[in-house]
Amino acid sequence: MKRTLRLLVILGVVAVAVVVVASVLRRRATAPAPVAWTPPTVEPPPAPAPPAAPAQPGQAGEAEALAEEIAAAESEGMAPPPGAPPVDVALDATGAPVEPEPPETAAETARAAAELVAPETAFEELLEAAEHGRDLVEEFSGAGPDEATQAVAEPAPAPVEGEPPAPERSAEPPSFGVDVAEEGPSSSAYEVATAEGSADVLTAAFEALAATPEAAEAPAEAPAPEQRLLDAVEEALTDLEPAPIVPPPRRTAESYLDEGNVYFNVGQYGLAIERYTQAIEMDGELTAAYYNRANARTRAGDLDNALADYNRALELQPGDADALNNRGMLHLYRGNYAGALSDFNAALAVDPTDSTVMVNRGLAHLHGGDAAAALIDFREAIRLDATDAAAQYGAAQASAALGNRDESLRHVGRALEIDPGYAREAAADPRLAILQGDEQFLKLLRQAGTLRE
C-alpha cells in the first residue's frame, strides 16, 4: 500500500512538472522574435533650403500629402515613410542600412524568451514542480543554465577584413515592459529569479569577510575536570585559617566498663573480662571494674581470681553489701562456711531486710550443720517475702533435717507452687530423705510436673 501511494505521488509531481514545462514552451513559442536594437544615428541638421520656388498647380496637392505622411510618422514614433530608409538604423559607408544580425545561437533565443517571462512567476512555477520538475524543464529547454551562460559569454566573431565593423550593442537590454535584474542578462528563467538573492548573499558574505578582524590567538585549552576540582580545593584551603590537628580522644575506663557489661549480659564472659581488664589498666581505682570482673570470673569458673577481685573491690569500697554477699557465696561454693557466714553477717549489718542475703546465710548454717539456725533464717526470709521460693525450699530442708515431716511437706508444697522447677531437685534431694515414699510428697511432685507441662 505504501509503495503504491509513493508511486502515485511521484506520478503527480511529474505531471505537474510536465504541465509547467508545456506552459513555458508555449510562452516561448508565442513570444515575438527578439529585435536587435542599435543606437540611432545622429545626423547633422540639414542646411536651410533655399527658398522654394512657387509650387505649380499640380505639385501643391503632392506636397500637402507628403507633409501629412511625415506628421503621422512623427506622431507614431518618427517612423520613416514607405520606401525611405529608417533614420534610427545604422548605415554603412555607402549609406545603405545595415541589417541586424540574426541570433547567433539558441542561447540568444533562450535568453530573450526568459526576459519575456516574469522572473517571479517562473521561479514560483519551478518551485511547485519540485526538483524533478526543474530537471525536466532544463531537459526540455535544450540548453541548461551553464550552456546558455557560456553561449552569452562567447566573444563576438572578429570582423572580416574589408567589411564594415558591426555596430556596437548597448550594455542595457531592451525594455519590453518587463522588469529585468540590473545584474545583466541571464541565461535562463531560473537564473533570473535567483540573481537578486544570490547577489545579496554574496555581498553580505564579502562584507562580513572584510569586517572580520585578524584571527585572535587561540584560547588556551580548558583544564580537565579533575584539575579544576583540585584548583577549587586549593583555593578553598587558602581561605581557611590554620588550626592544630587535634587527635581523637582516647578511650576512657568507663567506656571499657560499659562495653564489658554488654558482653557480660549476653554471656560472653571472656570478652567481658578483657574489657574490665582494660578499664582497670586505665584506672586502677575503679571499684566497679573489679567487682564486675570478679562476677565474670566466677561465672567462668575462675574462682581464685574472682576472690582476688572481690577483695580488691572491698578494699576500695568497704561495707559494699553486694560485694560482701557475692564473696560470701564464693566462700559457700568453695566450702568455706565460716568465711561465708562472716560476709553474710556483714552484708545483713548493712541491710537487715535483704531476704536474699538472709537465705544465703541460712544455707551457710544448713551446710555447716546447724539446721536450727538455718530454719530461723529461712523463716525470717519468708516473713520478709512469702513468695521467695528459695526461702520456702530451704525451710523444707531444715525442717526435714530436724525430723519435722509435716512442716517439711508444707514448705515443699509451697515452694513447688511458686516455682515448679524445684520438683526435679526435690525428687532426688538427700536432705528430704524423710519424705521419700510418702504418698502426699509424690502427689506434690506429680502436680508440679503437670504444672511445668
Coordinates of C-alpha atoms in Angstrom, one line a residue:
M1 CA 0.0 0.0 0.0
K2 CA 2.8 2.4 0.9
R3 CA 4.6 1.6 -2.3
T4 CA 1.5 2.3 -4.4
L5 CA 0.9 5.6 -2.6
R6 CA 4.6 6.6 -3.2
L7 CA 4.3 5.8 -6.9
L8 CA 1.1 7.9 -7.2
V9 CA 2.8 10.9 -5.5
I10 CA 5.8 10.6 -7.9
L11 CA 3.4 10.5 -10.9
G12 CA 1.6 13.5 -9.7
V13 CA 4.8 15.5 -9.3
V14 CA 5.9 14.5 -12.8
A15 CA 2.5 15.5 -14.2
V16 CA 2.7 18.9 -12.6
A17 CA 6.2 19.4 -14.0
V18 CA 5.1 18.4 -17.5
V19 CA 2.3 21.0 -17.3
V20 CA 4.7 23.7 -16.2
V21 CA 7.2 22.8 -19.0
A22 CA 4.4 22.9 -21.6
S23 CA 3.3 26.3 -20.3
V24 CA 6.9 27.7 -20.5
L25 CA 7.4 26.3 -24.0
R26 CA 4.0 27.7 -25.2
R27 CA 5.1 31.2 -23.9
R28 CA 8.4 30.9 -25.7
A29 CA 6.7 29.9 -28.9
T30 CA 4.3 32.8 -28.9
A31 CA 6.8 35.4 -27.9
P32 CA 7.9 37.8 -30.7
A33 CA 11.4 37.3 -32.1
P34 CA 14.0 39.4 -30.4
V35 CA 14.9 42.5 -32.3
A36 CA 18.5 43.6 -32.3
W37 CA 18.5 47.2 -31.2
T38 CA 21.0 49.6 -32.5
P39 CA 21.5 53.2 -31.4
P40 CA 20.1 55.8 -33.8
T41 CA 22.5 57.7 -36.0
V42 CA 22.6 61.3 -35.2
E43 CA 22.6 63.3 -38.4
P44 CA 23.7 66.9 -38.5
P45 CA 20.8 69.3 -39.0
P46 CA 20.2 69.9 -42.7
A47 CA 21.3 73.2 -44.2
P48 CA 18.5 75.7 -44.7
A49 CA 17.0 75.0 -48.0
P50 CA 16.8 77.8 -50.5
P51 CA 13.5 79.4 -50.9
A52 CA 11.3 77.1 -52.7
A53 CA 10.1 78.0 -56.0
P54 CA 6.4 78.7 -56.2
A55 CA 4.6 75.5 -56.4
Q56 CA 3.0 74.6 -59.6
P57 CA -0.7 73.9 -59.5
G58 CA -0.2 70.2 -59.9
Q59 CA 2.6 70.0 -57.2
A60 CA 0.6 71.6 -54.3
G61 CA -1.5 68.6 -53.6
E62 CA 1.5 66.2 -53.6
A63 CA 3.4 68.5 -51.1
E64 CA 0.5 68.6 -48.8
A65 CA 0.1 64.8 -48.9
L66 CA 3.8 64.3 -48.2
A67 CA 3.6 66.7 -45.2
E68 CA 0.7 64.8 -43.7
E69 CA 2.5 61.5 -44.0
I70 CA 5.6 62.9 -42.3
A71 CA 3.4 64.3 -39.5
A72 CA 1.7 61.0 -39.0
A73 CA 5.1 59.2 -38.9
E74 CA 6.4 61.6 -36.3
S75 CA 3.3 61.0 -34.1
E76 CA 3.8 57.3 -34.3
G77 CA 7.5 57.3 -33.3
M78 CA 9.1 59.0 -36.2
A79 CA 8.7 56.1 -38.5
P80 CA 10.0 56.8 -41.9
P81 CA 7.6 56.8 -44.9
P82 CA 7.4 53.8 -47.1
G83 CA 10.4 53.3 -49.3
A84 CA 12.6 55.6 -47.2
P85 CA 15.5 54.2 -45.2
P86 CA 14.9 54.3 -41.4
V87 CA 16.7 57.1 -39.7
D88 CA 17.4 55.0 -36.5
V89 CA 19.2 52.2 -38.4
A90 CA 22.9 52.3 -38.7
L91 CA 24.2 53.0 -42.2
D92 CA 27.3 51.6 -43.8
A93 CA 30.0 53.5 -45.7
T94 CA 27.9 53.6 -48.8
G95 CA 24.8 54.9 -46.9
A96 CA 22.9 51.6 -47.2
P97 CA 21.1 50.4 -44.0
V98 CA 22.9 47.7 -42.0
E99 CA 20.6 44.7 -41.5
P100 CA 20.5 43.4 -37.9
E101 CA 22.3 40.1 -37.3
P102 CA 20.1 37.1 -36.5
P103 CA 20.6 35.4 -33.1
E104 CA 23.9 33.5 -33.2
T105 CA 23.0 30.6 -31.1
A106 CA 20.0 29.0 -29.4
A107 CA 21.2 30.6 -26.2
E108 CA 20.2 34.1 -27.5
T109 CA 16.7 32.9 -28.2
A110 CA 16.5 31.3 -24.7
R111 CA 17.7 34.5 -23.1
A112 CA 15.2 36.6 -25.0
A113 CA 12.4 34.2 -24.1
A114 CA 13.4 34.2 -20.4
E115 CA 13.3 38.1 -20.4
L116 CA 9.7 38.0 -21.6
V117 CA 8.6 35.9 -18.7
A118 CA 8.3 37.5 -15.3
P119 CA 11.1 36.1 -13.1
E120 CA 8.8 35.8 -10.0
T121 CA 6.2 33.7 -11.9
A122 CA 8.8 31.4 -13.5
F123 CA 10.5 30.8 -10.2
E124 CA 7.3 30.0 -8.3
E125 CA 6.2 27.6 -11.1
L126 CA 9.6 25.8 -10.9
L127 CA 9.4 25.5 -7.1
E128 CA 5.9 23.9 -7.4
A129 CA 7.4 21.4 -9.9
A130 CA 9.9 20.3 -7.2
E131 CA 13.4 19.1 -8.0
H132 CA 12.4 16.6 -10.7
G133 CA 10.3 19.2 -12.4
R134 CA 13.2 21.6 -12.6
D135 CA 15.4 18.9 -14.1
L136 CA 12.7 18.2 -16.7
V137 CA 12.5 22.0 -17.5
E138 CA 16.2 22.1 -18.2
E139 CA 16.0 19.0 -20.3
F140 CA 13.1 20.2 -22.5
S141 CA 14.7 23.7 -22.9
G142 CA 17.6 22.2 -24.8
A143 CA 20.2 24.3 -23.1
G144 CA 21.0 24.3 -19.4
P145 CA 22.0 27.4 -17.4
D146 CA 25.6 26.6 -17.8
E147 CA 25.4 26.2 -21.6
A148 CA 23.3 29.4 -22.0
T149 CA 25.7 31.4 -19.9
Q150 CA 28.6 30.0 -21.9
A151 CA 26.9 31.0 -25.1
V152 CA 26.3 34.5 -23.9
A153 CA 29.8 34.9 -22.7
E154 CA 31.3 33.8 -26.0
P155 CA 33.1 36.8 -27.7
A156 CA 31.7 38.2 -30.9
P157 CA 33.4 37.0 -34.1
A158 CA 36.3 39.1 -35.3
P159 CA 35.4 41.4 -38.2
V160 CA 36.5 40.3 -41.6
E161 CA 38.9 42.5 -43.4
G162 CA 37.2 44.7 -45.9
E163 CA 33.8 44.6 -44.2
P164 CA 32.5 47.5 -42.2
P165 CA 32.5 46.9 -38.4
A166 CA 29.3 45.8 -36.8
P167 CA 27.6 48.5 -34.7
E168 CA 28.2 48.2 -31.0
R169 CA 25.3 47.0 -28.9
S170 CA 24.1 48.8 -25.8
A171 CA 25.0 47.4 -22.4
E172 CA 21.4 47.8 -21.3
P173 CA 18.9 45.2 -22.5
P174 CA 15.8 46.4 -24.4
S175 CA 12.8 47.1 -22.3
F176 CA 9.7 45.1 -23.3
G177 CA 7.6 46.1 -20.4
V178 CA 9.2 43.6 -18.0
D179 CA 11.5 44.4 -15.0
V180 CA 14.8 42.7 -15.5
A181 CA 17.5 42.4 -12.8
E182 CA 20.2 45.0 -13.1
E183 CA 23.0 42.4 -12.9
G184 CA 22.8 41.9 -16.6
P185 CA 21.2 39.3 -18.9
S186 CA 20.6 35.9 -17.5
S187 CA 20.8 32.6 -19.5
S188 CA 17.5 31.1 -18.0
A189 CA 14.4 32.0 -16.0
Y190 CA 15.8 30.1 -13.0
E191 CA 19.0 32.3 -13.0
V192 CA 16.9 35.4 -13.4
A193 CA 14.8 34.5 -10.5
T194 CA 17.7 33.8 -8.2
A195 CA 20.0 36.6 -9.3
E196 CA 18.9 39.2 -6.8
G197 CA 19.0 36.8 -3.8
S198 CA 22.5 35.5 -4.8
A199 CA 23.8 39.0 -5.2
D200 CA 22.6 40.0 -1.7
V201 CA 24.0 36.8 -0.1
L202 CA 27.4 37.2 -1.8
T203 CA 27.5 40.9 -0.9
A204 CA 26.8 40.2 2.7
A205 CA 29.4 37.4 2.8
F206 CA 32.1 39.7 1.3
E207 CA 31.2 42.5 3.7
A208 CA 31.4 40.1 6.7
L209 CA 34.8 38.8 5.5
A210 CA 36.0 42.4 5.0
A211 CA 34.9 43.3 8.6
T212 CA 36.3 40.3 10.2
P213 CA 39.4 41.2 12.2
E214 CA 42.5 39.1 12.2
A215 CA 42.2 35.8 13.9
A216 CA 43.0 36.3 17.6
E217 CA 45.2 33.9 19.4
A218 CA 43.6 30.6 20.1
P219 CA 42.3 30.4 23.6
A220 CA 44.2 28.1 26.0
E221 CA 42.9 24.6 26.3
A222 CA 40.4 24.3 29.1
P223 CA 41.8 22.3 32.1
A224 CA 40.4 18.9 32.8
P225 CA 37.6 18.5 35.3
E226 CA 40.0 16.8 37.8
Q227 CA 42.4 19.8 37.5
R228 CA 39.5 22.2 38.0
L229 CA 38.4 20.3 41.1
L230 CA 42.0 20.4 42.6
D231 CA 42.3 24.1 41.8
A232 CA 38.9 24.8 43.6
V233 CA 40.0 22.8 46.6
E234 CA 43.3 24.6 46.8
E235 CA 41.6 27.9 46.6
A236 CA 39.2 27.0 49.3
L237 CA 42.0 25.8 51.6
T238 CA 43.8 29.1 51.2
D239 CA 40.9 30.8 52.8
L240 CA 40.9 28.6 55.9
E241 CA 42.9 29.6 58.9
P242 CA 45.5 27.0 60.0
A243 CA 44.5 25.1 63.1
P244 CA 46.3 22.4 65.0
I245 CA 45.3 18.9 64.4
V246 CA 43.6 17.5 67.5
P247 CA 43.9 13.7 67.8
P248 CA 40.7 11.9 68.6
P249 CA 40.0 11.4 72.3
R250 CA 41.3 8.2 73.8
R251 CA 39.0 5.6 75.2
T252 CA 38.1 6.1 78.8
A253 CA 37.9 3.4 81.6
E254 CA 34.2 3.9 81.9
S255 CA 33.7 3.2 78.2
Y256 CA 35.5 -0.1 78.6
L257 CA 33.4 -0.8 81.7
D258 CA 30.2 -0.3 79.8
E259 CA 31.4 -2.5 76.9
G260 CA 32.3 -5.2 79.3
N261 CA 28.8 -5.1 80.9
V262 CA 27.3 -5.6 77.4
Y263 CA 29.4 -8.8 76.9
F264 CA 28.5 -10.0 80.4
N265 CA 24.8 -9.6 79.8
V266 CA 24.9 -11.8 76.7
G267 CA 27.0 -14.4 78.3
Q268 CA 30.4 -13.5 76.6
Y269 CA 32.3 -13.7 79.9
G270 CA 35.8 -13.9 78.3
L271 CA 35.3 -10.7 76.3
A272 CA 33.7 -9.1 79.4
I273 CA 36.8 -10.0 81.4
E274 CA 39.0 -8.5 78.7
R275 CA 37.1 -5.1 78.7
Y276 CA 37.1 -5.0 82.5
T277 CA 40.8 -5.5 82.5
Q278 CA 41.4 -2.7 80.0
A279 CA 39.3 -0.4 82.2
I280 CA 41.4 -1.4 85.3
E281 CA 44.6 -0.7 83.3
M282 CA 43.4 2.8 82.6
D283 CA 42.0 3.4 86.1
G284 CA 43.3 1.2 88.9
E285 CA 40.9 2.8 91.4
L286 CA 37.7 1.9 89.5
T287 CA 35.8 -0.3 92.0
A288 CA 33.0 -1.3 89.7
A289 CA 35.6 -2.8 87.2
Y290 CA 37.0 -5.1 89.9
Y291 CA 33.6 -6.1 91.2
N292 CA 32.2 -6.9 87.7
R293 CA 35.4 -8.7 86.6
A294 CA 35.0 -10.9 89.8
N295 CA 31.5 -11.8 88.8
A296 CA 32.5 -12.6 85.3
R297 CA 35.4 -14.8 86.5
T298 CA 33.0 -16.6 88.9
R299 CA 30.7 -17.4 86.0
A300 CA 33.7 -18.5 84.0
G301 CA 34.9 -20.8 86.9
D302 CA 38.0 -18.8 87.7
L303 CA 37.2 -18.7 91.5
D304 CA 40.6 -17.8 92.7
N305 CA 41.0 -14.7 90.6
A306 CA 37.4 -13.8 91.3
L307 CA 38.1 -13.9 95.0
A308 CA 41.1 -11.5 94.5
D309 CA 38.9 -9.1 92.6
Y310 CA 36.2 -9.1 95.3
N311 CA 38.9 -8.5 97.9
R312 CA 40.3 -5.5 95.9
A313 CA 36.8 -4.1 95.4
L314 CA 36.1 -4.3 99.2
E315 CA 39.4 -2.7 99.8
L316 CA 38.5 0.3 97.6
Q317 CA 34.9 0.4 99.0
P318 CA 34.5 -1.4 102.4
G319 CA 31.0 -2.3 103.5
D320 CA 29.6 -2.8 99.9
A321 CA 26.7 -5.2 100.6
D322 CA 26.7 -6.6 97.1
A323 CA 30.4 -7.3 97.1
L324 CA 30.1 -8.9 100.6
N325 CA 27.1 -11.1 99.5
N326 CA 28.9 -12.3 96.3
R327 CA 32.1 -13.0 98.1
G328 CA 30.1 -14.9 100.8
M329 CA 28.5 -17.0 98.0
L330 CA 32.0 -17.7 96.6
H331 CA 33.1 -18.9 100.0
L332 CA 30.0 -21.1 100.3
Y333 CA 30.7 -22.7 96.9
R334 CA 34.2 -23.4 98.0
G335 CA 33.0 -24.9 101.3
N336 CA 34.3 -22.1 103.5
Y337 CA 31.2 -21.8 105.6
A338 CA 32.8 -19.6 108.3
G339 CA 34.0 -17.1 105.6
A340 CA 30.6 -17.2 104.1
L341 CA 28.8 -16.5 107.4
S342 CA 31.2 -13.6 108.1
D343 CA 30.4 -11.9 104.8
F344 CA 26.7 -12.6 105.1
N345 CA 26.6 -11.2 108.6
A346 CA 28.4 -8.1 107.4
A347 CA 26.0 -7.7 104.5
L348 CA 23.0 -8.0 106.8
A349 CA 24.5 -5.5 109.1
V350 CA 24.3 -3.0 106.2
D351 CA 20.8 -4.1 105.2
P352 CA 18.9 -6.4 107.6
T353 CA 15.8 -6.5 105.4
D354 CA 17.6 -8.2 102.4
S355 CA 15.8 -11.5 102.1
T356 CA 18.3 -12.8 99.6
V357 CA 21.3 -12.4 102.0
M358 CA 19.1 -14.0 104.7
V359 CA 18.5 -17.1 102.6
N360 CA 22.2 -17.3 101.7
R361 CA 23.2 -17.2 105.4
G362 CA 20.6 -19.9 106.2
L363 CA 22.2 -22.1 103.5
A364 CA 25.6 -21.4 105.2
H365 CA 24.2 -22.6 108.5
L366 CA 22.5 -25.6 106.9
H367 CA 25.6 -26.8 105.0
G368 CA 27.7 -26.1 108.1
G369 CA 25.5 -28.5 110.1
D370 CA 23.3 -26.0 112.1
A371 CA 19.8 -26.8 110.8
A372 CA 18.0 -25.0 113.7
A373 CA 19.9 -21.7 112.9
A374 CA 19.2 -22.3 109.2
L375 CA 15.4 -22.8 109.9
I376 CA 15.4 -19.4 111.8
D377 CA 17.0 -17.6 108.8
F378 CA 14.6 -19.2 106.3
R379 CA 11.5 -18.4 108.4
E380 CA 12.8 -14.8 108.7
A381 CA 13.2 -14.6 104.9
I382 CA 9.7 -16.0 104.4
R383 CA 8.4 -13.3 106.7
L384 CA 10.1 -10.7 104.7
D385 CA 9.0 -12.2 101.3
A386 CA 6.5 -15.1 101.4
T387 CA 6.8 -15.5 97.6
D388 CA 10.5 -16.4 97.9
A389 CA 10.7 -20.0 96.6
A390 CA 14.3 -20.4 97.8
A391 CA 13.3 -19.5 101.3
Q392 CA 10.4 -22.0 101.2
Y393 CA 12.5 -24.8 99.9
G394 CA 15.3 -24.0 102.4
A395 CA 12.8 -24.2 105.3
A396 CA 11.6 -27.6 104.0
Q397 CA 15.2 -28.9 104.0
A398 CA 15.9 -27.6 107.5
S399 CA 12.5 -29.0 108.8
A400 CA 13.3 -32.4 107.3
A401 CA 16.8 -32.3 108.9
L402 CA 15.1 -31.7 112.3
G403 CA 12.6 -34.5 111.7
N404 CA 9.5 -32.3 111.3
R405 CA 7.7 -34.2 108.4
D406 CA 4.5 -32.1 108.3
E407 CA 6.3 -28.7 108.2
S408 CA 8.7 -30.1 105.6
L409 CA 5.7 -31.2 103.4
R410 CA 4.0 -27.8 103.8
H411 CA 7.2 -25.8 102.8
V412 CA 7.9 -28.2 99.8
G413 CA 4.3 -27.8 98.5
R414 CA 4.6 -24.0 98.8
A415 CA 7.9 -23.9 97.0
L416 CA 6.6 -26.2 94.2
E417 CA 3.6 -24.0 93.9
I418 CA 5.8 -20.8 93.5
D419 CA 8.4 -22.5 91.2
P420 CA 7.6 -26.0 89.8
G421 CA 11.2 -26.2 88.8
Y422 CA 12.2 -27.4 92.3
A423 CA 10.4 -30.7 91.6
R424 CA 13.4 -32.3 89.9
E425 CA 15.7 -31.2 92.7
A426 CA 13.3 -32.3 95.5
A427 CA 12.8 -35.8 94.0
A428 CA 16.5 -36.6 94.4
D429 CA 17.4 -34.4 97.4
P430 CA 19.0 -36.4 100.2
R431 CA 18.1 -33.7 102.7
L432 CA 14.5 -34.6 102.1
A433 CA 15.0 -38.3 102.7
I434 CA 12.3 -38.3 105.4
L435 CA 9.7 -37.6 102.7
Q436 CA 10.8 -40.3 100.2
G437 CA 8.0 -42.8 99.6
D438 CA 5.4 -40.5 101.1
E439 CA 2.2 -40.6 99.1
Q440 CA 1.5 -36.9 99.7
F441 CA 5.0 -36.0 98.7
L442 CA 4.7 -38.0 95.4
K443 CA 1.4 -36.3 94.7
L444 CA 3.0 -32.9 95.1
L445 CA 5.8 -33.9 92.7
R446 CA 3.2 -35.1 90.1
Q447 CA 1.2 -31.9 90.4
A448 CA 4.4 -29.8 89.9
G449 CA 5.3 -31.9 86.8
T450 CA 1.8 -31.2 85.4
L451 CA 2.2 -27.5 86.1
R452 CA 5.5 -27.5 84.4
E453 CA 4.0 -29.1 81.3

